[in-house]
């Protein structure tokens, strides 16, 4: 079974940085666009960033533009999310998911998520 494993979360102070990783098993990683989503307690799942199969195209939620960067390494079957200038509202569980394009649609297939907590 193909699996997605998110890692890299943790506790940081406002203004700090984290780099999240999503490692995918299988031989078809490069066939999918990939995205990061996040979900805070009591809130709807929110799209954060997406990247095309090749990595050439990226798409960001307005709330993170200029501060977050999505990238991928198809040779390593891994997608990354570099998060800079973190704000407390970024506190959430972050998930990665496959999709058809950098701006979606996205499939309902997730890893276990990684917790990001930003203190004020």
CSV table of N, CA and C in Angstrom, one decimal:
chain,number,residue,atom,x,y,z
A,1,UNK,N,0.8,-1.2,0.0
A,1,UNK,CA,0.0,0.0,0.0
A,1,UNK,C,0.9,1.2,0.0
A,2,UNK,N,0.6,2.2,-0.9
A,2,UNK,CA,1.3,3.5,-0.9
A,2,UNK,C,1.0,4.3,0.4
A,3,UNK,N,2.0,4.9,0.9
A,3,UNK,CA,1.8,5.6,2.1
A,3,UNK,C,2.5,7.0,2.0
A,4,UNK,N,2.0,8.0,2.7
A,4,UNK,CA,2.5,9.3,2.8
A,4,UNK,C,2.9,9.5,4.3
A,5,UNK,N,4.1,10.0,4.5
A,5,UNK,CA,4.6,10.2,5.9
A,5,UNK,C,5.1,11.6,6.0
A,6,UNK,N,4.3,12.4,6.8
A,6,UNK,CA,4.7,13.8,7.0
A,6,UNK,C,5.6,13.9,8.3
A,7,UNK,N,6.6,14.8,8.2
A,7,UNK,CA,7.4,15.0,9.4
A,7,UNK,C,8.0,16.4,9.4
A,8,UNK,N,8.7,16.8,10.4
A,8,UNK,CA,9.3,18.1,10.5
A,8,UNK,C,8.6,19.1,11.3
A,9,UNK,N,7.4,18.8,11.8
A,9,UNK,CA,6.7,19.7,12.6
A,9,UNK,C,7.3,19.9,14.0
A,10,UNK,N,6.8,20.8,14.7
A,10,UNK,CA,7.3,21.1,16.1
A,10,UNK,C,6.8,22.4,16.6
A,11,UNK,N,7.4,22.8,17.7
A,11,UNK,CA,7.0,24.0,18.4
A,11,UNK,C,8.0,25.1,18.1
A,12,UNK,N,7.6,26.2,17.6
A,12,UNK,CA,8.4,27.4,17.3
A,12,UNK,C,7.8,28.6,17.7
A,13,UNK,N,8.6,29.6,18.0
A,13,UNK,CA,8.0,30.9,18.3
A,13,UNK,C,7.6,31.7,17.1
A,14,UNK,N,6.7,32.7,17.2
A,14,UNK,CA,6.3,33.5,16.1
A,14,UNK,C,7.6,34.1,15.4
A,15,UNK,N,7.6,34.1,14.1
A,15,UNK,CA,8.7,34.6,13.4
A,15,UNK,C,9.7,33.6,13.0
A,16,UNK,N,9.6,32.4,13.6
A,16,UNK,CA,10.5,31.4,13.3
A,16,UNK,C,10.2,30.6,12.1
A,17,UNK,N,11.0,29.6,11.8
A,17,UNK,CA,10.9,28.8,10.6
A,17,UNK,C,10.9,27.3,10.9
A,18,UNK,N,10.2,26.6,10.0
A,18,UNK,CA,10.2,25.1,10.0
A,18,UNK,C,10.2,24.6,8.6
A,19,UNK,N,10.8,23.4,8.3
A,19,UNK,CA,10.7,22.8,7.1
A,19,UNK,C,10.0,21.4,7.2
A,20,UNK,N,8.9,21.3,6.6
A,20,UNK,CA,8.1,20.0,6.7
A,20,UNK,C,8.5,19.1,5.5
A,21,UNK,N,8.5,17.8,5.7
A,21,UNK,CA,8.7,16.9,4.6
A,21,UNK,C,7.6,15.9,4.5
A,22,UNK,N,7.3,15.5,3.3
A,22,UNK,CA,6.3,14.4,3.1
A,22,UNK,C,7.0,13.4,2.2
A,23,UNK,N,7.2,12.2,2.7
A,23,UNK,CA,7.8,11.2,2.0
A,23,UNK,C,6.8,10.2,1.5
A,24,UNK,N,6.8,9.9,0.2
A,24,UNK,CA,5.9,9.0,-0.4
A,24,UNK,C,6.5,7.7,-0.9
A,25,UNK,N,5.8,6.6,-0.6
A,25,UNK,CA,6.3,5.3,-1.1
A,25,UNK,C,5.7,5.1,-2.5
A,26,UNK,N,6.2,4.1,-3.1
A,26,UNK,CA,5.7,3.7,-4.4
A,26,UNK,C,6.6,4.2,-5.6
A,27,UNK,N,6.2,3.9,-6.8
A,27,UNK,CA,7.0,4.2,-8.0
A,27,UNK,C,6.3,5.3,-8.8
A,28,UNK,N,5.2,5.8,-8.4
A,28,UNK,CA,4.4,6.8,-9.2
A,28,UNK,C,4.3,8.2,-8.6
A,29,UNK,N,5.2,8.5,-7.7
A,29,UNK,CA,5.2,9.8,-7.1
A,29,UNK,C,5.2,10.9,-8.1
A,30,UNK,N,6.1,10.8,-9.1
A,30,UNK,CA,6.2,11.9,-10.1
A,30,UNK,C,5.0,12.0,-11.0
A,31,UNK,N,4.1,11.1,-10.9
A,31,UNK,CA,2.8,11.2,-11.7
A,31,UNK,C,1.8,12.1,-11.1
A,32,UNK,N,2.0,12.6,-9.9
A,32,UNK,CA,1.0,13.3,-9.2
A,32,UNK,C,1.6,14.7,-8.8
A,33,UNK,N,0.7,15.7,-9.0
A,33,UNK,CA,0.9,16.9,-8.3
A,33,UNK,C,0.8,16.7,-6.8
A,34,UNK,N,1.4,17.5,-5.9
A,34,UNK,CA,1.3,17.3,-4.5
A,34,UNK,C,0.9,18.6,-3.8
A,35,UNK,N,0.3,18.5,-2.7
A,35,UNK,CA,-0.1,19.7,-2.0
A,35,UNK,C,0.1,19.5,-0.5
A,36,UNK,N,0.2,20.6,0.2
A,36,UNK,CA,0.1,20.7,1.7
A,36,UNK,C,-1.2,21.3,2.1
A,37,UNK,N,-1.9,20.7,3.1
A,37,UNK,CA,-3.1,21.2,3.7
A,37,UNK,C,-2.8,21.3,5.2
A,38,UNK,N,-3.6,22.1,5.9
A,38,UNK,CA,-3.5,22.1,7.3
A,38,UNK,C,-4.9,22.2,7.9
A,39,UNK,N,-5.1,21.7,9.1
A,39,UNK,CA,-6.3,21.8,9.8
A,39,UNK,C,-6.1,22.1,11.3
A,40,UNK,N,-6.7,23.2,11.7
A,40,UNK,CA,-6.6,23.6,13.1
A,40,UNK,C,-7.8,23.0,13.8
A,41,UNK,N,-7.8,22.8,15.2
A,41,UNK,CA,-8.9,22.3,15.9
A,41,UNK,C,-10.1,23.2,15.7
A,42,UNK,N,-11.3,22.6,15.4
A,42,UNK,CA,-12.5,23.3,15.2
A,42,UNK,C,-12.6,24.0,13.9
A,43,UNK,N,-11.7,23.9,13.0
A,43,UNK,CA,-11.7,24.6,11.7
A,43,UNK,C,-11.7,23.6,10.6
A,44,UNK,N,-12.1,24.1,9.4
A,44,UNK,CA,-12.1,23.3,8.2
A,44,UNK,C,-10.7,23.1,7.7
A,45,UNK,N,-10.5,22.0,7.0
A,45,UNK,CA,-9.2,21.8,6.4
A,45,UNK,C,-8.9,22.9,5.3
A,46,UNK,N,-7.7,23.4,5.3
A,46,UNK,CA,-7.3,24.6,4.5
A,46,UNK,C,-6.2,24.2,3.6
A,47,UNK,N,-6.3,24.6,2.3
A,47,UNK,CA,-5.3,24.4,1.4
A,47,UNK,C,-4.2,25.4,1.7
A,48,UNK,N,-2.9,24.9,1.6
A,48,UNK,CA,-1.8,25.8,1.9
A,48,UNK,C,-0.9,26.0,0.6
A,49,UNK,N,-0.5,25.0,-0.1
A,49,UNK,CA,0.3,25.1,-1.2
A,49,UNK,C,0.3,23.9,-2.1
A,50,UNK,N,0.4,24.1,-3.4
A,50,UNK,CA,0.5,22.9,-4.3
A,50,UNK,C,1.6,23.1,-5.3
A,51,UNK,N,2.0,21.9,-5.8
A,51,UNK,CA,3.1,21.9,-6.8
A,51,UNK,C,2.8,20.9,-7.8
A,52,UNK,N,3.2,21.2,-9.1
A,52,UNK,CA,2.9,20.3,-10.2
A,52,UNK,C,3.8,19.1,-10.2
A,53,UNK,N,3.6,18.2,-11.1
A,53,UNK,CA,4.3,16.9,-11.1
A,53,UNK,C,5.8,17.2,-11.3
A,54,UNK,N,6.1,18.1,-12.2
A,54,UNK,CA,7.5,18.4,-12.5
A,54,UNK,C,8.2,19.4,-11.5
A,55,UNK,N,7.3,20.1,-10.7
A,55,UNK,CA,7.8,21.1,-9.8
A,55,UNK,C,7.9,22.4,-10.4
A,56,UNK,N,7.6,22.6,-11.7
A,56,UNK,CA,7.7,23.8,-12.4
A,56,UNK,C,6.6,24.8,-11.9
A,57,UNK,N,5.4,24.4,-11.6
A,57,UNK,CA,4.4,25.3,-11.3
A,57,UNK,C,4.0,25.1,-9.8
A,58,UNK,N,3.8,26.2,-9.1
A,58,UNK,CA,3.4,26.2,-7.7
A,58,UNK,C,2.2,27.1,-7.5
A,59,UNK,N,1.4,26.8,-6.5
A,59,UNK,CA,0.2,27.6,-6.2
A,59,UNK,C,0.1,27.7,-4.7
A,60,UNK,N,-0.2,28.9,-4.2
A,60,UNK,CA,-0.2,29.2,-2.8
A,60,UNK,C,-1.5,29.8,-2.3
A,61,UNK,N,-1.9,29.5,-1.1
A,61,UNK,CA,-3.0,30.2,-0.5
A,61,UNK,C,-2.5,31.7,-0.2
A,62,UNK,N,-3.4,32.6,-0.4
A,62,UNK,CA,-3.0,34.0,-0.1
A,62,UNK,C,-2.4,34.2,1.2
A,63,UNK,N,-2.9,33.5,2.2
A,63,UNK,CA,-2.4,33.7,3.6
A,63,UNK,C,-0.9,33.3,3.8
A,64,UNK,N,-0.3,32.6,2.9
A,64,UNK,CA,1.1,32.2,3.1
A,64,UNK,C,2.0,32.6,2.0
A,65,UNK,N,1.5,33.3,1.0
A,65,UNK,CA,2.3,33.8,-0.1
A,65,UNK,C,3.4,34.7,0.4
A,66,UNK,N,4.6,34.5,-0.1
A,66,UNK,CA,5.8,35.2,0.3
A,66,UNK,C,6.5,34.7,1.5
A,67,UNK,N,5.9,33.8,2.2
A,67,UNK,CA,6.5,33.3,3.4
A,67,UNK,C,6.7,31.8,3.4
A,68,UNK,N,5.9,31.0,2.7
A,68,UNK,CA,6.0,29.6,2.5
A,68,UNK,C,6.5,29.2,1.1
A,69,UNK,N,7.3,28.2,1.0
A,69,UNK,CA,7.7,27.7,-0.3
A,69,UNK,C,7.6,26.2,-0.4
A,70,UNK,N,6.8,25.7,-1.4
A,70,UNK,CA,6.7,24.3,-1.6
A,70,UNK,C,7.7,23.9,-2.7
A,71,UNK,N,8.3,22.7,-2.5
A,71,UNK,CA,9.2,22.2,-3.5
A,71,UNK,C,9.1,20.7,-3.4
A,72,UNK,N,9.8,20.0,-4.4
A,72,UNK,CA,9.7,18.6,-4.4
A,72,UNK,C,11.0,18.0,-5.0
A,73,UNK,N,11.4,16.8,-4.6
A,73,UNK,CA,12.5,16.1,-5.1
A,73,UNK,C,12.0,14.8,-5.6
A,74,UNK,N,11.7,14.6,-6.9
A,74,UNK,CA,11.1,13.4,-7.3
A,74,UNK,C,12.1,12.2,-7.2
A,75,UNK,N,13.4,12.4,-7.3
A,75,UNK,CA,14.3,11.4,-7.1
A,75,UNK,C,14.2,10.8,-5.7
A,76,UNK,N,13.8,11.6,-4.7
A,76,UNK,CA,13.7,11.1,-3.3
A,76,UNK,C,12.2,10.9,-2.9
A,77,UNK,N,11.3,11.1,-3.9
A,77,UNK,CA,9.9,10.9,-3.6
A,77,UNK,C,9.4,11.7,-2.4
A,78,UNK,N,9.9,13.0,-2.3
A,78,UNK,CA,9.6,13.8,-1.2
A,78,UNK,C,9.2,15.2,-1.6
A,79,UNK,N,8.2,15.7,-0.9
A,79,UNK,CA,7.7,17.1,-1.1
A,79,UNK,C,8.0,17.8,0.2
A,80,UNK,N,8.4,19.1,0.0
A,80,UNK,CA,8.8,19.9,1.2
A,80,UNK,C,7.9,21.2,1.3
A,81,UNK,N,7.8,21.7,2.5
A,81,UNK,CA,7.2,23.0,2.7
A,81,UNK,C,8.1,23.7,3.7
A,82,UNK,N,8.8,24.7,3.1
A,82,UNK,CA,9.6,25.6,3.9
A,82,UNK,C,8.7,26.8,4.4
A,83,UNK,N,8.6,26.9,5.7
A,83,UNK,CA,7.7,27.9,6.3
A,83,UNK,C,8.5,28.9,7.1
A,84,UNK,N,8.5,30.1,6.6
A,84,UNK,CA,9.2,31.2,7.3
A,84,UNK,C,8.3,32.2,7.8
A,85,UNK,N,8.8,33.1,8.7
A,85,UNK,CA,8.0,34.1,9.3
A,85,UNK,C,6.6,33.6,9.9
A,86,UNK,N,6.7,32.5,10.6
A,86,UNK,CA,5.5,31.8,11.1
A,86,UNK,C,4.7,32.7,12.1
A,87,UNK,N,3.4,32.6,11.9
A,87,UNK,CA,2.5,33.3,12.7
A,87,UNK,C,1.7,32.3,13.6
A,88,UNK,N,1.2,32.7,14.7
A,88,UNK,CA,0.4,31.8,15.6
A,88,UNK,C,-0.8,31.1,14.8
A,89,UNK,N,-1.4,31.8,13.9
A,89,UNK,CA,-2.5,31.2,13.1
A,89,UNK,C,-2.1,30.1,12.2
A,90,UNK,N,-0.8,29.9,12.1
A,90,UNK,CA,-0.3,28.7,11.3
A,90,UNK,C,-0.3,27.4,12.2
A,91,UNK,N,-0.7,27.5,13.4
A,91,UNK,CA,-0.8,26.4,14.3
A,91,UNK,C,-1.8,25.4,13.8
A,92,UNK,N,-1.4,24.2,13.4
A,92,UNK,CA,-2.4,23.2,12.8
A,92,UNK,C,-1.6,21.9,12.6
A,93,UNK,N,-2.4,20.9,12.3
A,93,UNK,CA,-1.8,19.7,11.8
A,93,UNK,C,-1.7,19.8,10.3
A,94,UNK,N,-0.5,19.6,9.8
A,94,UNK,CA,-0.2,19.7,8.4
A,94,UNK,C,-0.2,18.3,7.7
A,95,UNK,N,-0.8,18.2,6.6
A,95,UNK,CA,-0.9,17.0,5.8
A,95,UNK,C,-0.5,17.2,4.4
A,96,UNK,N,0.0,16.2,3.7
A,96,UNK,CA,0.2,16.3,2.3
A,96,UNK,C,-0.7,15.4,1.6
A,97,UNK,N,-1.0,15.7,0.3
A,97,UNK,CA,-2.0,14.9,-0.5
A,97,UNK,C,-1.6,15.0,-1.9
A,98,UNK,N,-1.9,13.9,-2.7
A,98,UNK,CA,-1.7,14.0,-4.1
A,98,UNK,C,-2.9,14.6,-4.9
A,99,UNK,N,-2.6,15.1,-6.1
A,99,UNK,CA,-3.7,15.7,-6.9
A,99,UNK,C,-3.3,15.7,-8.3
A,100,UNK,N,-4.1,16.4,-9.1
A,100,UNK,CA,-4.0,16.5,-10.5
A,100,UNK,C,-3.2,17.6,-11.1
A,101,UNK,N,-3.1,18.7,-10.3
A,101,UNK,CA,-2.4,19.9,-10.7
A,101,UNK,C,-2.0,20.7,-9.5
A,102,UNK,N,-1.2,21.7,-9.7
A,102,UNK,CA,-0.7,22.5,-8.6
A,102,UNK,C,-1.9,23.2,-7.9
A,103,UNK,N,-3.0,23.5,-8.6
A,103,UNK,CA,-4.1,24.1,-8.0
A,103,UNK,C,-5.3,23.2,-7.8
A,104,UNK,N,-5.0,21.9,-7.8
A,104,UNK,CA,-6.0,20.9,-7.6
A,104,UNK,C,-6.6,20.3,-8.9
A,105,UNK,N,-7.7,19.5,-8.8
A,105,UNK,CA,-8.3,19.0,-7.5
A,105,UNK,C,-7.3,18.0,-6.8
A,106,UNK,N,-7.7,17.8,-5.5
A,106,UNK,CA,-6.8,17.0,-4.6
A,106,UNK,C,-7.6,15.8,-4.2
A,107,UNK,N,-6.9,14.7,-4.0
A,107,UNK,CA,-7.5,13.4,-3.6
A,107,UNK,C,-7.6,13.3,-2.1
A,108,UNK,N,-8.6,12.5,-1.6
A,108,UNK,CA,-8.7,12.3,-0.2
A,108,UNK,C,-7.8,11.2,0.2
A,109,UNK,N,-6.5,11.5,0.2
A,109,UNK,CA,-5.5,10.5,0.6
A,109,UNK,C,-4.5,11.2,1.4
A,110,UNK,N,-4.2,10.8,2.6
A,110,UNK,CA,-3.4,11.6,3.5
A,110,UNK,C,-2.5,10.7,4.3
A,111,UNK,N,-1.4,11.3,4.8
A,111,UNK,CA,-0.6,10.7,5.8
A,111,UNK,C,-1.1,10.9,7.2
A,112,UNK,N,-0.3,10.7,8.2
A,112,UNK,CA,-0.7,10.9,9.6
A,112,UNK,C,-0.7,12.3,10.0
A,113,UNK,N,0.0,13.2,9.3
A,113,UNK,CA,0.1,14.6,9.6
A,113,UNK,C,1.2,14.9,10.5
A,114,UNK,N,1.6,16.1,10.6
A,114,UNK,CA,2.6,16.6,11.5
A,114,UNK,C,2.2,17.9,12.2
A,115,UNK,N,2.3,17.9,13.5
A,115,UNK,CA,1.8,19.1,14.2
A,115,UNK,C,2.8,20.2,14.2
A,116,UNK,N,2.3,21.4,13.9
A,116,UNK,CA,3.0,22.6,13.9
A,116,UNK,C,2.3,23.5,14.9
A,117,UNK,N,3.1,24.0,15.9
A,117,UNK,CA,2.6,24.9,16.9
A,117,UNK,C,3.5,26.1,17.0
A,118,UNK,N,2.9,27.3,16.8
A,118,UNK,CA,3.6,28.5,16.8
A,118,UNK,C,3.1,29.4,18.0
A,119,UNK,N,4.0,29.6,18.9
A,119,UNK,CA,3.7,30.4,20.0
A,119,UNK,C,3.9,31.9,19.8
A,120,UNK,N,3.1,32.7,20.5
A,120,UNK,CA,3.2,34.2,20.3
A,120,UNK,C,4.2,34.8,21.2
